[in-house]
Amino acid sequence: MDNERLKKQIDFLKEIDKIKQIFRQTLLIDGTRHENDAEHSWHLAMMAMVLSEYAKEKVDVSHVIKMVLVHDIVEIDAGDTFVYDEKGYEDKSEREKKAAERIFNILPKDQADEIRALWDEFEERKTPDAKFASALDRMQPIIHNYYTKGHSWREHGVKSHQVLERNKIVSEIAPELWKFINDILEDSINKGYIER
């Protein structure tokens, strides 16, 4: 191929196809199998479009969508770390930074820098857009657990207080979504999907 820039772009697109093979602890809502990272990222992008009106601060939806589409690409190398796996979090940041260096730099420098900046912004959770993207990333597995009768909660012995503690950031970013999370968590307790 004569066009070096296009070759790098295609190489990157080929590489990120591997995200479809990174399976999460969360089941699809129909319970048939585990969700992969590509499906998770797509679902977050749709949530950003549909639920942006609930962000406490105004957000740029297209920017949020870009962030959620790139946020888990690093898991191609770093693997998925279950949200309640304390041991897995010990070196998560190091693994993911190393993966970001390798994967994003497959692209031409300008695009590598842009995608790295989106990923860094998501990880730092300082801007309204990044905070909202993070809130959606926290909320989506809760919804999946609710509709799969607490599958990954029960499988890993997760308690409701852990869910509330790990996801309380949502209360600051999108209070109405936090209320929804509390409502379905309380219903999950009542139905026996999760222990208090």
PDB file of C-alpha atoms in Angstrom:
ATOM      1  CA  MET A   1       0.000   0.000   0.000  1.00  0.00           C
ATOM      2  CA  ASP A   2       1.438   3.372  -1.040  1.00  0.00           C
ATOM      3  CA  ASN A   3      -0.547   5.496   1.402  1.00  0.00           C
ATOM      4  CA  GLU A   4       1.305   5.059   4.740  1.00  0.00           C
ATOM      5  CA  ARG A   5      -1.300   7.042   6.694  1.00  0.00           C
ATOM      6  CA  LEU A   6      -4.147   4.870   5.420  1.00  0.00           C
ATOM      7  CA  LYS A   7      -2.126   1.720   6.143  1.00  0.00           C
ATOM      8  CA  LYS A   8      -1.693   2.799   9.787  1.00  0.00           C
ATOM      9  CA  GLN A   9      -5.406   3.613  10.074  1.00  0.00           C
ATOM     10  CA  ILE A  10      -6.416   0.223   8.659  1.00  0.00           C
ATOM     11  CA  ASP A  11      -3.885  -1.534  10.909  1.00  0.00           C
ATOM     12  CA  PHE A  12      -5.473   0.197  13.923  1.00  0.00           C
ATOM     13  CA  LEU A  13      -8.999  -0.729  12.828  1.00  0.00           C
ATOM     14  CA  LYS A  14      -7.885  -4.321  12.355  1.00  0.00           C
ATOM     15  CA  GLU A  15      -6.238  -4.340  15.810  1.00  0.00           C
ATOM     16  CA  ILE A  16      -9.285  -2.987  17.632  1.00  0.00           C
ATOM     17  CA  ASP A  17     -11.452  -5.727  16.141  1.00  0.00           C
ATOM     18  CA  LYS A  18      -9.942  -7.784  18.980  1.00  0.00           C
ATOM     19  CA  ILE A  19     -12.146  -5.869  21.439  1.00  0.00           C
ATOM     20  CA  LYS A  20     -14.981  -8.139  20.302  1.00  0.00           C
ATOM     21  CA  GLN A  21     -13.135 -11.024  22.001  1.00  0.00           C
ATOM     22  CA  ILE A  22     -12.799  -9.331  25.402  1.00  0.00           C
ATOM     23  CA  PHE A  23     -15.655 -10.681  27.479  1.00  0.00           C
ATOM     24  CA  ARG A  24     -16.951  -8.948  30.572  1.00  0.00           C
ATOM     25  CA  GLN A  25     -18.462 -10.434  33.728  1.00  0.00           C
ATOM     26  CA  THR A  26     -21.856  -8.995  32.809  1.00  0.00           C
ATOM     27  CA  LEU A  27     -24.341 -11.058  30.837  1.00  0.00           C
ATOM     28  CA  LEU A  28     -26.353  -9.665  27.959  1.00  0.00           C
ATOM     29  CA  ILE A  29     -29.790  -8.606  29.205  1.00  0.00           C
ATOM     30  CA  ASP A  30     -31.332 -11.719  27.625  1.00  0.00           C
ATOM     31  CA  GLY A  31     -28.924 -13.820  29.727  1.00  0.00           C
ATOM     32  CA  THR A  32     -27.675 -15.904  26.789  1.00  0.00           C
ATOM     33  CA  ARG A  33     -23.963 -15.099  27.105  1.00  0.00           C
ATOM     34  CA  HIS A  34     -21.413 -12.664  28.484  1.00  0.00           C
ATOM     35  CA  GLU A  35     -21.243  -9.220  26.924  1.00  0.00           C
ATOM     36  CA  ASN A  36     -18.061  -8.252  25.064  1.00  0.00           C
ATOM     37  CA  ASP A  37     -16.303  -4.885  25.286  1.00  0.00           C
ATOM     38  CA  ALA A  38     -17.461  -3.780  21.825  1.00  0.00           C
ATOM     39  CA  GLU A  39     -21.095  -4.355  22.782  1.00  0.00           C
ATOM     40  CA  HIS A  40     -20.549  -2.591  26.096  1.00  0.00           C
ATOM     41  CA  SER A  41     -19.004   0.463  24.409  1.00  0.00           C
ATOM     42  CA  TRP A  42     -21.789   0.622  21.810  1.00  0.00           C
ATOM     43  CA  HIS A  43     -24.408   0.394  24.562  1.00  0.00           C
ATOM     44  CA  LEU A  44     -22.755   3.259  26.463  1.00  0.00           C
ATOM     45  CA  ALA A  45     -22.748   5.369  23.288  1.00  0.00           C
ATOM     46  CA  MET A  46     -26.485   4.788  22.930  1.00  0.00           C
ATOM     47  CA  MET A  47     -27.009   5.584  26.613  1.00  0.00           C
ATOM     48  CA  ALA A  48     -25.141   8.876  26.112  1.00  0.00           C
ATOM     49  CA  MET A  49     -27.518   9.808  23.295  1.00  0.00           C
ATOM     50  CA  VAL A  50     -30.664   8.789  25.155  1.00  0.00           C
ATOM     51  CA  LEU A  51     -29.841   9.833  28.743  1.00  0.00           C
ATOM     52  CA  SER A  52     -27.786  13.025  28.329  1.00  0.00           C
ATOM     53  CA  GLU A  53     -30.694  15.160  29.549  1.00  0.00           C
ATOM     54  CA  TYR A  54     -30.087  13.749  33.054  1.00  0.00           C
ATOM     55  CA  ALA A  55     -26.525  15.071  33.343  1.00  0.00           C
ATOM     56  CA  LYS A  56     -26.340  17.668  36.109  1.00  0.00           C
ATOM     57  CA  GLU A  57     -24.021  19.815  33.977  1.00  0.00           C
ATOM     58  CA  LYS A  58     -24.405  20.345  30.233  1.00  0.00           C
ATOM     59  CA  VAL A  59     -22.434  17.752  28.271  1.00  0.00           C
ATOM     60  CA  ASP A  60     -21.254  17.514  24.665  1.00  0.00           C
ATOM     61  CA  VAL A  61     -22.934  14.248  23.655  1.00  0.00           C
ATOM     62  CA  SER A  62     -20.676  13.620  20.645  1.00  0.00           C
ATOM     63  CA  HIS A  63     -17.611  14.041  22.872  1.00  0.00           C
ATOM     64  CA  VAL A  64     -19.062  11.655  25.474  1.00  0.00           C
ATOM     65  CA  ILE A  65     -19.754   9.130  22.702  1.00  0.00           C
ATOM     66  CA  LYS A  66     -16.146   9.342  21.484  1.00  0.00           C
ATOM     67  CA  MET A  67     -14.892   8.748  25.027  1.00  0.00           C
ATOM     68  CA  VAL A  68     -17.065   5.705  25.669  1.00  0.00           C
ATOM     69  CA  LEU A  69     -16.132   4.217  22.310  1.00  0.00           C
ATOM     70  CA  VAL A  70     -12.406   4.357  23.125  1.00  0.00           C
ATOM     71  CA  HIS A  71     -12.447   3.834  26.906  1.00  0.00           C
ATOM     72  CA  ASP A  72     -12.073   0.030  26.872  1.00  0.00           C
ATOM     73  CA  ILE A  73      -9.837  -0.420  23.806  1.00  0.00           C
ATOM     74  CA  VAL A  74      -6.897  -0.850  26.195  1.00  0.00           C
ATOM     75  CA  GLU A  75      -8.484  -4.050  27.475  1.00  0.00           C
ATOM     76  CA  ILE A  76      -7.275  -5.747  24.275  1.00  0.00           C
ATOM     77  CA  ASP A  77      -3.904  -5.953  26.046  1.00  0.00           C
ATOM     78  CA  ALA A  78      -4.817  -5.254  29.679  1.00  0.00           C
ATOM     79  CA  GLY A  79      -7.865  -7.514  29.929  1.00  0.00           C
ATOM     80  CA  ASP A  80     -11.156  -6.666  31.624  1.00  0.00           C
ATOM     81  CA  THR A  81     -10.890  -6.021  35.356  1.00  0.00           C
ATOM     82  CA  PHE A  82     -14.105  -6.833  37.194  1.00  0.00           C
ATOM     83  CA  VAL A  83     -15.302  -3.694  38.948  1.00  0.00           C
ATOM     84  CA  TYR A  84     -15.335  -5.367  42.392  1.00  0.00           C
ATOM     85  CA  ASP A  85     -11.965  -7.153  42.010  1.00  0.00           C
ATOM     86  CA  GLU A  86      -9.739  -5.278  44.476  1.00  0.00           C
ATOM     87  CA  LYS A  87      -6.668  -7.372  43.637  1.00  0.00           C
ATOM     88  CA  GLY A  88      -7.157  -6.746  39.920  1.00  0.00           C
ATOM     89  CA  TYR A  89      -7.182  -2.995  40.535  1.00  0.00           C
ATOM     90  CA  GLU A  90      -3.682  -3.077  42.076  1.00  0.00           C
ATOM     91  CA  ASP A  91      -1.962  -2.963  38.673  1.00  0.00           C
ATOM     92  CA  LYS A  92      -4.897  -2.003  36.437  1.00  0.00           C
ATOM     93  CA  SER A  93      -3.655   1.523  35.773  1.00  0.00           C
ATOM     94  CA  GLU A  94      -0.161   0.346  34.845  1.00  0.00           C
ATOM     95  CA  ARG A  95      -1.496  -2.389  32.529  1.00  0.00           C
ATOM     96  CA  GLU A  96      -3.899  -0.007  30.822  1.00  0.00           C
ATOM     97  CA  LYS A  97      -1.351   2.797  30.305  1.00  0.00           C
ATOM     98  CA  LYS A  98       1.046   0.329  28.695  1.00  0.00           C
ATOM     99  CA  ALA A  99      -1.764  -0.908  26.441  1.00  0.00           C
ATOM    100  CA  ALA A 100      -2.762   2.658  25.501  1.00  0.00           C
ATOM    101  CA  GLU A 101       0.824   3.389  24.430  1.00  0.00           C
ATOM    102  CA  ARG A 102       0.969   0.390  22.145  1.00  0.00           C
ATOM    103  CA  ILE A 103      -2.514   0.343  20.661  1.00  0.00           C
ATOM    104  CA  PHE A 104      -3.161   4.042  20.095  1.00  0.00           C
ATOM    105  CA  ASN A 105       0.290   4.545  18.553  1.00  0.00           C
ATOM    106  CA  ILE A 106      -0.585   2.188  15.717  1.00  0.00           C
ATOM    107  CA  LEU A 107      -2.408   5.246  14.311  1.00  0.00           C
ATOM    108  CA  PRO A 108      -0.795   8.273  12.654  1.00  0.00           C
ATOM    109  CA  LYS A 109       0.479  10.612  15.392  1.00  0.00           C
ATOM    110  CA  ASP A 110      -2.333  13.196  15.159  1.00  0.00           C
ATOM    111  CA  GLN A 111      -5.025  10.549  15.552  1.00  0.00           C
ATOM    112  CA  ALA A 112      -3.050   8.629  18.180  1.00  0.00           C
ATOM    113  CA  ASP A 113      -2.778  11.836  20.209  1.00  0.00           C
ATOM    114  CA  GLU A 114      -6.503  12.574  19.812  1.00  0.00           C
ATOM    115  CA  ILE A 115      -7.617   9.117  20.933  1.00  0.00           C
ATOM    116  CA  ARG A 116      -5.095   9.059  23.772  1.00  0.00           C
ATOM    117  CA  ALA A 117      -6.413  12.442  24.941  1.00  0.00           C
ATOM    118  CA  LEU A 118      -9.983  11.069  24.931  1.00  0.00           C
ATOM    119  CA  TRP A 119      -8.889   8.009  26.900  1.00  0.00           C
ATOM    120  CA  ASP A 120      -6.897  10.106  29.390  1.00  0.00           C
ATOM    121  CA  GLU A 121      -9.846  12.460  29.866  1.00  0.00           C
ATOM    122  CA  PHE A 122     -12.155   9.526  30.587  1.00  0.00           C
ATOM    123  CA  GLU A 123      -9.690   8.017  33.071  1.00  0.00           C
ATOM    124  CA  GLU A 124      -9.128  11.324  34.913  1.00  0.00           C
ATOM    125  CA  ARG A 125     -12.904  11.981  35.278  1.00  0.00           C
ATOM    126  CA  LYS A 126     -12.453  15.732  35.747  1.00  0.00           C
ATOM    127  CA  THR A 127     -14.550  17.266  32.949  1.00  0.00           C
ATOM    128  CA  PRO A 128     -18.379  17.161  32.915  1.00  0.00           C
ATOM    129  CA  ASP A 129     -18.212  14.988  29.777  1.00  0.00           C
ATOM    130  CA  ALA A 130     -15.816  12.495  31.381  1.00  0.00           C
ATOM    131  CA  LYS A 131     -17.830  12.381  34.595  1.00  0.00           C
ATOM    132  CA  PHE A 132     -21.027  11.664  32.669  1.00  0.00           C
ATOM    133  CA  ALA A 133     -19.286   9.003  30.544  1.00  0.00           C
ATOM    134  CA  SER A 134     -18.038   7.400  33.766  1.00  0.00           C
ATOM    135  CA  ALA A 135     -21.514   7.521  35.298  1.00  0.00           C
ATOM    136  CA  LEU A 136     -22.911   5.645  32.302  1.00  0.00           C
ATOM    137  CA  ASP A 137     -20.074   3.111  32.536  1.00  0.00           C
ATOM    138  CA  ARG A 138     -21.053   2.485  36.166  1.00  0.00           C
ATOM    139  CA  MET A 139     -24.790   2.371  35.508  1.00  0.00           C
ATOM    140  CA  GLN A 140     -24.889  -0.026  32.559  1.00  0.00           C
ATOM    141  CA  PRO A 141     -23.715  -3.174  34.410  1.00  0.00           C
ATOM    142  CA  ILE A 142     -26.210  -2.437  37.194  1.00  0.00           C
ATOM    143  CA  ILE A 143     -29.022  -2.426  34.636  1.00  0.00           C
ATOM    144  CA  HIS A 144     -27.714  -5.694  33.178  1.00  0.00           C
ATOM    145  CA  ASN A 145     -27.482  -7.287  36.619  1.00  0.00           C
ATOM    146  CA  TYR A 146     -31.027  -6.219  37.422  1.00  0.00           C
ATOM    147  CA  TYR A 147     -32.430  -7.795  34.255  1.00  0.00           C
ATOM    148  CA  THR A 148     -30.343 -10.970  34.642  1.00  0.00           C
ATOM    149  CA  LYS A 149     -31.543 -11.456  38.220  1.00  0.00           C
ATOM    150  CA  GLY A 150     -28.202 -10.399  39.698  1.00  0.00           C
ATOM    151  CA  HIS A 151     -26.150 -12.908  37.732  1.00  0.00           C
ATOM    152  CA  SER A 152     -22.649 -11.429  38.145  1.00  0.00           C
ATOM    153  CA  TRP A 153     -23.449 -10.053  41.610  1.00  0.00           C
ATOM    154  CA  ARG A 154     -24.408 -13.531  42.801  1.00  0.00           C
ATOM    155  CA  GLU A 155     -21.560 -15.243  40.939  1.00  0.00           C
ATOM    156  CA  HIS A 156     -18.996 -13.017  42.687  1.00  0.00           C
ATOM    157  CA  GLY A 157     -20.728 -12.569  46.052  1.00  0.00           C
ATOM    158  CA  VAL A 158     -21.212  -8.815  45.569  1.00  0.00           C
ATOM    159  CA  LYS A 159     -23.366  -7.078  48.223  1.00  0.00           C
ATOM    160  CA  SER A 160     -25.604  -4.058  47.731  1.00  0.00           C
ATOM    161  CA  HIS A 161     -23.415  -1.825  49.908  1.00  0.00           C
ATOM    162  CA  GLN A 162     -20.503  -2.529  47.515  1.00  0.00           C
ATOM    163  CA  VAL A 163     -22.624  -1.514  44.536  1.00  0.00           C
ATOM    164  CA  LEU A 164     -23.668   1.719  46.262  1.00  0.00           C
ATOM    165  CA  GLU A 165     -20.131   2.564  47.380  1.00  0.00           C
ATOM    166  CA  ARG A 166     -18.519   1.824  44.012  1.00  0.00           C
ATOM    167  CA  ASN A 167     -21.113   3.776  42.050  1.00  0.00           C
ATOM    168  CA  LYS A 168     -21.898   6.744  44.318  1.00  0.00           C
ATOM    169  CA  ILE A 169     -20.117   9.029  41.841  1.00  0.00           C
ATOM    170  CA  VAL A 170     -23.320   8.841  39.773  1.00  0.00           C
ATOM    171  CA  SER A 171     -25.175  10.763  42.511  1.00  0.00           C
ATOM    172  CA  GLU A 172     -23.011  13.837  41.905  1.00  0.00           C
ATOM    173  CA  ILE A 173     -23.177  13.689  38.105  1.00  0.00           C
ATOM    174  CA  ALA A 174     -26.746  12.582  37.384  1.00  0.00           C
ATOM    175  CA  PRO A 175     -28.978  12.590  40.494  1.00  0.00           C
ATOM    176  CA  GLU A 176     -32.029  11.254  38.637  1.00  0.00           C
ATOM    177  CA  LEU A 177     -30.005   8.299  37.325  1.00  0.00           C
ATOM    178  CA  TRP A 178     -28.687   7.706  40.856  1.00  0.00           C
ATOM    179  CA  LYS A 179     -32.292   7.557  42.095  1.00  0.00           C
ATOM    180  CA  PHE A 180     -33.064   5.011  39.379  1.00  0.00           C
ATOM    181  CA  ILE A 181     -30.022   2.926  40.409  1.00  0.00           C
ATOM    182  CA  ASN A 182     -31.147   2.988  44.046  1.00  0.00           C
ATOM    183  CA  ASP A 183     -34.682   1.982  43.059  1.00  0.00           C
ATOM    184  CA  ILE A 184     -33.592  -1.039  41.018  1.00  0.00           C
ATOM    185  CA  LEU A 185     -31.017  -2.008  43.636  1.00  0.00           C
ATOM    186  CA  GLU A 186     -33.694  -1.957  46.352  1.00  0.00           C
ATOM    187  CA  ASP A 187     -35.953  -4.018  44.091  1.00  0.00           C
ATOM    188  CA  SER A 188     -33.029  -6.421  43.500  1.00  0.00           C
ATOM    189  CA  ILE A 189     -32.635  -6.849  47.264  1.00  0.00           C
ATOM    190  CA  ASN A 190     -36.368  -7.504  47.653  1.00  0.00           C
ATOM    191  CA  LYS A 191     -36.297 -10.075  44.828  1.00  0.00           C
ATOM    192  CA  GLY A 192     -33.193 -11.827  46.204  1.00  0.00           C
ATOM    193  CA  TYR A 193     -30.876 -10.863  43.310  1.00  0.00           C
ATOM    194  CA  ILE A 194     -28.349  -9.346  45.725  1.00  0.00           C
ATOM    195  CA  GLU A 195     -27.793  -9.373  49.482  1.00  0.00           C
ATOM    196  CA  ARG A 196     -27.902  -6.212  51.533  1.00  0.00           C
TER     197      ARG A 196
END
